[in-house]
Coordinates of C-alpha atoms in Angstrom, one line a residue:
M1228 CA -25.8 -42.3 -2.8
D1229 CA -25.0 -39.9 -5.7
A1230 CA -24.8 -37.0 -3.3
K1231 CA -22.4 -38.9 -1.1
I1232 CA -20.2 -39.8 -4.1
A1233 CA -20.2 -36.2 -5.2
S1234 CA -19.3 -35.0 -1.7
A1235 CA -16.4 -37.5 -1.5
L1236 CA -15.1 -36.5 -4.9
A1237 CA -15.3 -32.8 -4.0
K1238 CA -13.4 -33.4 -0.8
E1239 CA -10.7 -35.3 -2.6
H1240 CA -10.4 -32.6 -5.3
H1241 CA -10.0 -30.0 -2.6
S1242 CA -7.5 -32.0 -0.5
D1243 CA -5.0 -29.7 1.2
K1244 CA -2.1 -32.1 0.4
F1245 CA -0.6 -33.6 -2.8
Y1246 CA 2.2 -36.1 -3.4
Y1247 CA 5.4 -36.2 -5.5
K1248 CA 7.8 -39.2 -5.5
G1249 CA 6.7 -40.3 -2.1
I1250 CA 6.9 -36.8 -0.5
T1251 CA 3.8 -35.2 1.0
L1252 CA 3.5 -31.5 0.0
T1253 CA 1.2 -29.2 1.9
P1254 CA 0.7 -25.7 0.5
G1255 CA -0.4 -22.9 2.9
G1256 CA -0.7 -19.2 3.5
F1257 CA -3.3 -16.5 2.9
L1258 CA -4.1 -13.5 0.8
E1259 CA -4.8 -10.4 2.8
L1260 CA -6.0 -6.9 2.3
A1261 CA -5.3 -4.8 5.4
G1262 CA -6.1 -1.3 6.3
V1263 CA -4.4 0.8 9.0
Y1264 CA -5.1 4.2 10.6
R1265 CA -2.7 5.9 12.9
Q1266 CA -3.3 9.1 14.8
H1267 CA 0.2 10.3 14.2
F1268 CA 2.1 9.7 10.9
E1269 CA 4.8 7.0 11.1
G1270 CA 5.5 6.4 7.4
T1271 CA 5.4 2.6 7.8
D1272 CA 3.2 -0.2 6.5
V1273 CA 1.0 -2.7 8.4
G1274 CA 3.9 -3.3 10.8
S1275 CA 4.1 -0.3 13.2
N1276 CA 7.1 1.6 14.5
L1277 CA 6.5 1.3 18.3
L1278 CA 9.1 4.0 19.0
I1279 CA 6.3 6.5 18.2
P1280 CA 7.2 10.1 17.4
F1281 CA 6.8 13.1 19.7
P1282 CA 5.1 16.2 18.5
N1283 CA 8.5 17.9 17.8
V1284 CA 8.5 15.8 14.6
R1285 CA 6.3 17.8 12.3
Q1286 CA 4.8 14.9 10.4
S1287 CA 3.5 13.6 13.7
H1288 CA 0.8 16.3 13.5
V1289 CA -0.8 14.5 10.5
S1290 CA -2.6 11.2 10.8
E1291 CA -1.9 8.3 8.6
G1292 CA -4.1 5.9 6.6
R1293 CA -3.2 3.2 4.1
F1294 CA -4.2 -0.1 2.5
S1295 CA -1.7 -2.9 2.2
A1296 CA -1.6 -6.4 0.7
R1297 CA 2.0 -7.0 1.7
Q1298 CA 1.3 -9.3 4.7
S1299 CA -0.1 -11.9 2.3
R1300 CA 1.8 -15.1 2.8
I1301 CA 2.8 -18.2 0.9
S1302 CA 4.2 -21.4 2.4
L1303 CA 5.0 -25.0 1.5
L1304 CA 5.7 -28.0 3.7
A1305 CA 7.5 -31.1 2.3
E1306 CA 7.5 -34.3 4.4
G1307 CA 8.8 -37.8 3.9
S1308 CA 9.3 -40.8 6.1
V1309 CA 12.7 -42.5 5.8
N1310 CA 11.5 -45.4 8.0
A1311 CA 8.9 -46.0 10.8
N1312 CA 10.9 -43.9 13.2
T1313 CA 12.6 -41.1 11.1
R1314 CA 10.8 -38.3 9.3
L1315 CA 12.4 -35.5 7.2
S1316 CA 10.7 -32.2 6.6
A1317 CA 11.4 -28.9 4.8
Y1318 CA 9.4 -25.7 5.2
G1319 CA 9.5 -22.4 3.5
E1320 CA 7.4 -19.3 4.1
I1321 CA 7.5 -15.9 2.5
D1322 CA 5.5 -12.6 2.7
F1323 CA 5.9 -9.3 0.8
L1324 CA 7.1 -7.0 3.5
G1325 CA 10.6 -6.6 2.1
A1326 CA 11.5 -3.2 0.9
A1327 CA 14.4 -2.9 -1.5
Q1328 CA 15.8 0.5 -2.5
T1329 CA 13.6 0.3 -5.6
A1330 CA 10.4 -0.4 -3.7
N1331 CA 7.9 2.4 -3.6
S1332 CA 4.2 3.3 -3.2
V1333 CA 4.0 5.8 -6.0
E1334 CA 2.4 4.0 -9.0
S1335 CA 3.1 0.2 -9.3
N1336 CA 3.4 -0.3 -5.5
S1337 CA 6.2 -2.9 -6.2
Y1338 CA 7.5 -4.6 -3.1
N1339 CA 9.6 -7.7 -2.9
P1340 CA 9.2 -11.0 -1.2
R1341 CA 11.1 -11.7 2.0
V1342 CA 12.1 -14.9 3.8
R1343 CA 10.1 -15.5 7.0
N1344 CA 11.0 -19.2 7.6
L1345 CA 13.2 -21.5 5.5
Y1346 CA 14.5 -24.6 7.3
V1347 CA 14.8 -28.4 7.4
T1348 CA 14.0 -30.8 10.2
I1349 CA 14.7 -34.4 11.2
D1350 CA 12.5 -36.1 13.8
W1351 CA 13.4 -39.4 15.4
D1352 CA 10.4 -41.0 17.2
R1353 CA 11.3 -43.5 19.9
G1354 CA 7.9 -44.2 21.3
D1355 CA 7.5 -42.4 24.6
H1356 CA 10.4 -40.0 23.7
G1357 CA 12.0 -38.5 20.6
W1358 CA 14.8 -36.3 19.2
H1359 CA 14.3 -33.3 16.9
F1360 CA 16.9 -31.4 14.8
L1361 CA 16.3 -28.1 12.9
A1362 CA 18.6 -26.1 10.7
G1363 CA 17.7 -22.9 8.8
Q1364 CA 15.9 -19.7 9.4
S1365 CA 13.0 -20.1 11.9
W1366 CA 11.4 -18.4 14.9
S1367 CA 13.9 -18.1 17.7
L1368 CA 13.9 -20.8 20.4
A1369 CA 13.1 -17.8 22.7
T1370 CA 9.7 -17.5 21.1
M1371 CA 6.8 -19.0 23.0
N1372 CA 5.5 -22.3 21.9
A1373 CA 1.9 -23.5 22.2
K1374 CA 2.8 -27.1 22.7
G1375 CA 6.2 -28.8 23.3
I1376 CA 9.1 -27.3 21.4
T1377 CA 8.3 -27.8 17.8
P1378 CA 8.5 -25.6 14.7
R1379 CA 5.2 -24.3 13.2
N1380 CA 3.8 -24.5 16.7
E1381 CA 4.8 -21.0 17.9
S1382 CA 2.2 -19.1 20.0
L1383 CA 1.9 -15.7 18.4
P1384 CA -0.5 -12.9 19.6
P1385 CA -3.5 -12.8 17.2
Q1386 CA -3.1 -9.1 16.2
I1387 CA -3.2 -7.7 12.7
D1388 CA -0.2 -5.4 13.3
A1389 CA 2.8 -7.1 11.7
Q1390 CA 5.1 -5.8 14.5
F1391 CA 3.3 -7.6 17.2
I1392 CA 2.8 -6.3 20.8
P1393 CA 5.4 -4.8 23.2
G1394 CA 6.5 -7.5 25.6
F1395 CA 6.3 -10.3 23.0
V1396 CA 9.7 -12.0 22.8
W1397 CA 10.8 -13.1 19.3
T1398 CA 13.2 -13.1 16.4
R1399 CA 13.2 -15.0 13.1
Q1400 CA 16.8 -15.8 12.2
P1401 CA 19.1 -18.6 10.9
G1402 CA 20.3 -21.1 13.4
V1403 CA 20.7 -24.7 14.4
R1404 CA 18.5 -26.4 17.1
L1405 CA 18.4 -29.8 18.9
A1406 CA 15.4 -30.7 21.0
A1407 CA 14.3 -33.8 22.9
D1408 CA 11.1 -34.9 24.5
F1409 CA 10.6 -37.3 27.4
L1410 CA 7.9 -38.8 29.7
D1411 CA 5.5 -39.6 26.8
H1412 CA 6.1 -36.2 25.2
T1413 CA 5.2 -34.1 28.2
L1414 CA 8.7 -32.8 29.1
W1415 CA 10.8 -31.0 26.5
A1416 CA 14.4 -29.7 26.4
A1417 CA 16.2 -27.8 23.6
I1418 CA 19.3 -25.8 22.8
S1419 CA 20.0 -23.6 19.8
V1420 CA 22.8 -21.4 18.4
E1421 CA 21.3 -18.5 16.4
N1422 CA 22.5 -15.7 14.2
P1423 CA 23.9 -12.7 16.2
Q1424 CA 23.3 -9.0 15.6
T1425 CA 23.5 -6.1 18.1
S1426 CA 21.3 -3.1 18.3
F1427 CA 23.1 0.0 19.7
G1428 CA 22.0 3.1 21.6
R1429 CA 22.0 6.2 19.4
K1430 CA 25.2 7.6 20.9
T1431 CA 28.4 5.9 20.0
P1432 CA 31.8 7.4 20.9
P1433 CA 33.8 8.6 17.9
T1434 CA 36.7 6.4 18.9
V1435 CA 34.6 3.2 18.5
V1436 CA 33.7 1.3 15.3
A1437 CA 30.6 -0.8 16.1
T1438 CA 29.0 -1.4 12.7
A1439 CA 30.0 -1.6 9.0
S1440 CA 28.2 -1.2 5.8
G1441 CA 26.9 -4.4 4.2
G1442 CA 29.3 -5.9 1.7
A1443 CA 28.7 -8.4 -1.2
W1444 CA 25.3 -10.1 -0.9
F1445 CA 24.0 -7.4 1.5
N1446 CA 22.4 -4.1 0.8
A1447 CA 25.1 -1.5 1.3
A1448 CA 22.5 0.9 2.8
N1449 CA 22.3 -1.4 5.8
R1450 CA 24.7 -1.6 8.7
L1451 CA 25.9 -4.8 10.2
S1452 CA 27.3 -5.2 13.8
L1453 CA 30.7 -6.8 14.3
N1454 CA 29.5 -10.0 16.0
H1455 CA 31.4 -13.3 15.6
V1456 CA 29.9 -15.5 18.4
P1457 CA 26.3 -16.8 17.9
D1458 CA 23.5 -16.3 20.5
V1459 CA 23.0 -19.4 22.6
I1460 CA 19.5 -20.3 23.9
G1461 CA 18.4 -23.2 26.1
K1462 CA 14.7 -24.0 26.9
L1463 CA 12.6 -26.4 29.0
A1464 CA 8.9 -26.9 28.4
Y1465 CA 6.3 -29.0 30.2
E1466 CA 2.8 -30.1 29.2
A1467 CA 0.2 -30.7 31.9
D1468 CA -3.5 -31.5 32.1
L1469 CA -5.0 -30.1 35.3
A1470 CA -8.6 -31.5 35.7
G1471 CA -9.2 -31.0 32.0
H1472 CA -7.4 -27.7 31.7
G1473 CA -4.5 -27.8 29.3
V1474 CA -1.4 -26.0 30.6
H1475 CA 1.9 -25.3 28.8
V1476 CA 4.8 -24.0 30.8
E1477 CA 8.3 -23.1 29.6
T1478 CA 11.4 -21.3 30.7
F1479 CA 14.5 -20.3 28.8
G1480 CA 17.9 -18.7 29.2
M1481 CA 20.2 -17.0 26.7
M1482 CA 23.8 -15.9 26.4
R1483 CA 24.9 -13.2 24.0
S1484 CA 28.3 -11.7 23.0
F1485 CA 28.9 -8.1 21.8
D1486 CA 32.0 -6.7 20.0
A1487 CA 33.4 -3.4 18.8
H1488 CA 36.8 -2.1 17.5
L1489 CA 38.6 0.9 19.1
L1490 CA 40.6 3.3 17.0
T1491 CA 43.5 2.6 19.4
G1492 CA 43.8 -0.8 17.7
S1493 CA 42.3 -2.9 20.4
N1494 CA 38.9 -4.6 20.5
A1495 CA 36.1 -4.3 23.1
S1496 CA 33.7 -7.1 24.0
A1497 CA 31.0 -7.8 26.6
H1498 CA 28.5 -10.5 27.3
G1499 CA 24.7 -10.4 27.9
Y1500 CA 22.4 -12.8 29.6
G1501 CA 18.7 -13.2 29.9
I1502 CA 16.1 -15.5 31.5
G1503 CA 12.5 -15.7 30.5
G1504 CA 9.5 -18.0 30.0
G1505 CA 5.8 -18.1 30.0
V1506 CA 2.6 -20.1 30.7
E1507 CA -0.5 -20.7 28.6
A1508 CA -3.6 -22.2 30.2
Q1509 CA -7.1 -23.1 29.2
L1510 CA -9.0 -21.3 31.9
L1511 CA -12.3 -22.5 30.4
P1512 CA -11.5 -25.3 28.0
G1513 CA -12.7 -24.5 24.5
L1514 CA -13.9 -21.1 25.6
L1515 CA -11.2 -18.9 27.3
D1516 CA -7.4 -19.1 27.0
A1517 CA -4.8 -17.0 28.9
R1518 CA -1.1 -16.4 28.5
L1519 CA 1.6 -14.6 30.5
T1520 CA 5.2 -14.3 29.2
G1521 CA 8.3 -12.4 30.2
L1522 CA 12.0 -11.8 29.7
H1523 CA 14.5 -10.1 31.9
G1524 CA 18.2 -9.7 31.3
T1525 CA 21.1 -7.6 30.1
G1526 CA 21.7 -7.1 26.3
V1527 CA 18.4 -8.6 25.3
G1528 CA 16.7 -5.6 23.6
R1529 CA 16.7 -7.1 20.1
Y1530 CA 14.5 -9.9 21.3
G1531 CA 11.7 -7.5 22.3
T1532 CA 9.1 -6.2 19.8
S1533 CA 9.8 -2.5 20.5
G1534 CA 13.4 -2.7 19.1
L1535 CA 15.1 -1.1 22.1
P1536 CA 18.9 -1.2 22.1
D1537 CA 21.0 -4.1 23.4
V1538 CA 24.1 -2.1 24.6
T1539 CA 25.5 1.3 25.1
F1540 CA 29.0 2.7 25.5
S1541 CA 31.1 4.6 28.0
P1542 CA 33.5 7.3 26.7
D1543 CA 36.4 4.9 27.0
G1544 CA 34.8 2.6 24.4
K1545 CA 33.7 -0.1 26.8
I1546 CA 30.5 -1.9 25.9
H1547 CA 27.7 -2.0 28.6
P1548 CA 24.8 -4.3 28.0
I1549 CA 21.5 -2.6 28.9
T1550 CA 19.1 -4.2 31.5
E1551 CA 15.6 -4.7 30.1
T1552 CA 12.4 -6.3 31.3
A1553 CA 9.6 -7.3 28.9
V1554 CA 6.1 -8.6 30.0
L1555 CA 3.0 -9.6 28.0
A1556 CA -0.4 -10.8 29.2
G1557 CA -3.5 -11.6 27.3
L1558 CA -6.9 -13.4 27.0
T1559 CA -8.5 -15.0 24.0
L1560 CA -12.3 -15.8 24.1
H1561 CA -13.6 -18.3 21.7
A1562 CA -17.1 -16.8 21.7
T1563 CA -18.4 -19.1 18.9
K1564 CA -16.9 -21.7 16.5
G1565 CA -16.1 -18.9 14.2
L1566 CA -15.6 -15.8 16.4
D1567 CA -12.5 -15.1 18.6
L1568 CA -12.2 -12.0 20.8
Y1569 CA -8.8 -11.0 22.3
G1570 CA -7.3 -8.5 24.6
F1571 CA -3.5 -8.1 25.4
A1572 CA -1.3 -5.7 27.3
G1573 CA 2.5 -5.5 27.2
E1574 CA 5.4 -3.5 28.3
E1575 CA 9.2 -3.2 27.6
R1576 CA 11.3 -1.2 30.0
Q1577 CA 15.0 -0.4 30.2
D1578 CA 17.2 0.8 33.1
R1579 CA 19.1 4.0 32.9
Q1580 CA 22.9 3.6 32.2
P1581 CA 24.3 7.0 31.9
Y1582 CA 28.0 7.5 31.0
E1583 CA 28.6 11.2 30.7
Q1584 CA 27.0 12.2 27.4
I1585 CA 27.3 8.8 25.8
G1586 CA 25.3 6.2 27.7
L1587 CA 21.5 5.5 27.9
G1588 CA 19.2 7.9 29.8
N1589 CA 21.6 10.8 30.4
I1590 CA 20.1 13.0 33.1
G1591 CA 21.1 16.1 31.1
A1592 CA 19.3 15.3 27.9
D1593 CA 17.2 18.2 26.7
N1594 CA 13.5 17.2 26.6
N1595 CA 12.2 20.8 26.7
G1596 CA 11.1 20.7 23.0
C1597 CA 9.4 17.4 22.8
F1598 CA 6.0 19.0 22.4
T1599 CA 7.1 21.9 20.2
A1600 CA 7.1 21.4 16.4
G1601 CA 10.7 21.4 15.3
G1602 CA 12.0 21.5 19.0
I1603 CA 14.8 19.5 20.6
C1604 CA 13.7 16.2 22.2
A1605 CA 17.0 14.4 23.0
G1606 CA 16.0 11.9 25.6
D1607 CA 16.4 8.1 25.2
T1608 CA 13.4 5.7 25.4
H1609 CA 12.8 4.4 28.9
Q1610 CA 9.7 2.3 28.3
V1611 CA 7.1 1.3 25.6
R1612 CA 3.7 -0.1 26.6
Q1613 CA 0.5 -1.0 24.7
I1614 CA -3.0 -2.3 25.3
T1615 CA -4.8 -3.8 22.3
G1616 CA -7.9 -5.7 21.5
G1617 CA -9.8 -7.1 18.5
F1618 CA -11.6 -10.0 16.9
W1619 CA -11.3 -12.5 14.1
D1620 CA -14.5 -13.8 12.5
K1621 CA -14.6 -16.8 10.2
I1622 CA -17.1 -15.8 7.6
Y1623 CA -16.6 -18.9 5.5
Q1624 CA -15.1 -22.3 6.2
G1625 CA -15.6 -25.2 3.9
S1626 CA -14.1 -27.2 1.0
F1627 CA -13.0 -24.0 -0.7
G1628 CA -10.8 -22.9 2.1
Q1629 CA -11.5 -20.3 4.8
A1630 CA -12.2 -16.5 4.8
E1631 CA -11.8 -14.3 7.9
V1632 CA -12.3 -10.7 8.7
G1633 CA -10.7 -9.0 11.7
M1634 CA -10.4 -5.7 13.4
Q1635 CA -7.8 -4.4 16.0
Y1636 CA -7.5 -1.3 18.1
S1637 CA -4.3 -0.5 20.0
Y1638 CA -3.2 2.4 22.3
T1639 CA 0.6 2.7 22.7
Q1640 CA 2.7 4.9 25.0
R1641 CA 6.4 5.7 24.8
Q1642 CA 8.2 7.4 27.7
L1643 CA 11.7 9.0 27.7
F1644 CA 14.1 8.9 30.6
A1645 CA 13.9 12.0 32.8
G1646 CA 16.1 14.8 31.7
A1647 CA 15.9 18.6 31.4
G1648 CA 12.2 19.2 30.9
G1649 CA 11.1 16.0 32.6
A1650 CA 10.2 12.5 31.4
P1651 CA 7.7 13.1 28.6
W1652 CA 5.2 10.6 27.2
A1653 CA 4.0 10.3 23.6
S1654 CA 0.9 8.2 22.7
Q1655 CA -0.5 6.7 19.5
N1656 CA -4.0 5.4 18.7
M1657 CA -4.1 2.9 15.9
G1658 CA -6.8 0.9 14.2
F1659 CA -6.5 -2.1 11.8
V1660 CA -8.9 -4.0 9.6
S1661 CA -8.1 -7.2 7.7
F1662 CA -9.7 -9.5 5.2
R1663 CA -7.9 -12.8 4.7
Y1664 CA -8.6 -15.8 2.5
Y1665 CA -6.9 -19.1 3.2
P1666 CA -7.3 -21.2 0.1
F1667 CA -5.6 -24.4 1.5

């Protein structure tokens, strides 16, 4: 009996929730020490730059290795029930991957926190259906969910690399979302309006103003695009059980608007559209999971992991959204209760849109020096693809939290559009290791 009482007291003492004025508070997050090795120097932290350098960049002839604690994460969830059918929640999550102008790795390694998620939700339960409202910064509605359309239930690839895998569709940005579920929570629908920004190809006509320096409350070293219409995204999701195999299917569409100002005094604008979705299935329940996701559209580059541009320009200053396709597929094997093995492959590809010397993928771009140190390598990126694999092993799970170790290897390729000198490829081998402790 004494042992049972001691065990109950220990469990209560290590509860993952506490209470304040009727509100339930749930802390979360983890502490991480990660290590990364790259075959070619990128000068970045645990989040990789997937537009990998060609050998004409001299530092790419040197490999890169570093430790980092900056992906460590802190979160807090506050929840309260107004009545039997209405629940209010607030959620905040930060990591330390921000890099202000004063941040450096010389001596104190001082890096600043950054907002990952910060939002409030209202959930109305009506028995076999419900309504859900979200306002704040969160994962985009375009991000794949694991179940339904609910926050903190996004389906993220399990890699260590903080920049994810090419083909993974996502942003984290401010917005407002309204969702509803029907048919005993198996059919979901949602619409969101989200913060706009535009990524441009590297050639902008001198007669076009497409970005401006950040003003008050922004870092003046950063540039902001001239958007004034939010991105609009709609999504449908369905949950099914096929002979004991759980299946989640979803599809979404998005509409975007792009703006610029011409020195002639007029404005230029264009619209982009995209359609995407995915499926997650328990191929062998409790043992093997699979996922396949994709996105195709014009002006959707910002929603892909590789950071390819949304739009380009013609010499007359007109905006031309770029056609892009992103695909990601992966398997996760739950080998034991504590060991997960995974393998993923993804690709993002854009179509050529040449407009004399301005547009994307100009046929006359000089690629002759891409493999010569200090040479000219002027082509635009055509596609980025990656294969990656790794594991997570829970080395401890109990009343004092959870500890995990993980390793990841990835091989990435970047190809330029064909120009003078062909369509060259650059490749990058990367390895990651992580130790994480989840105290809550």
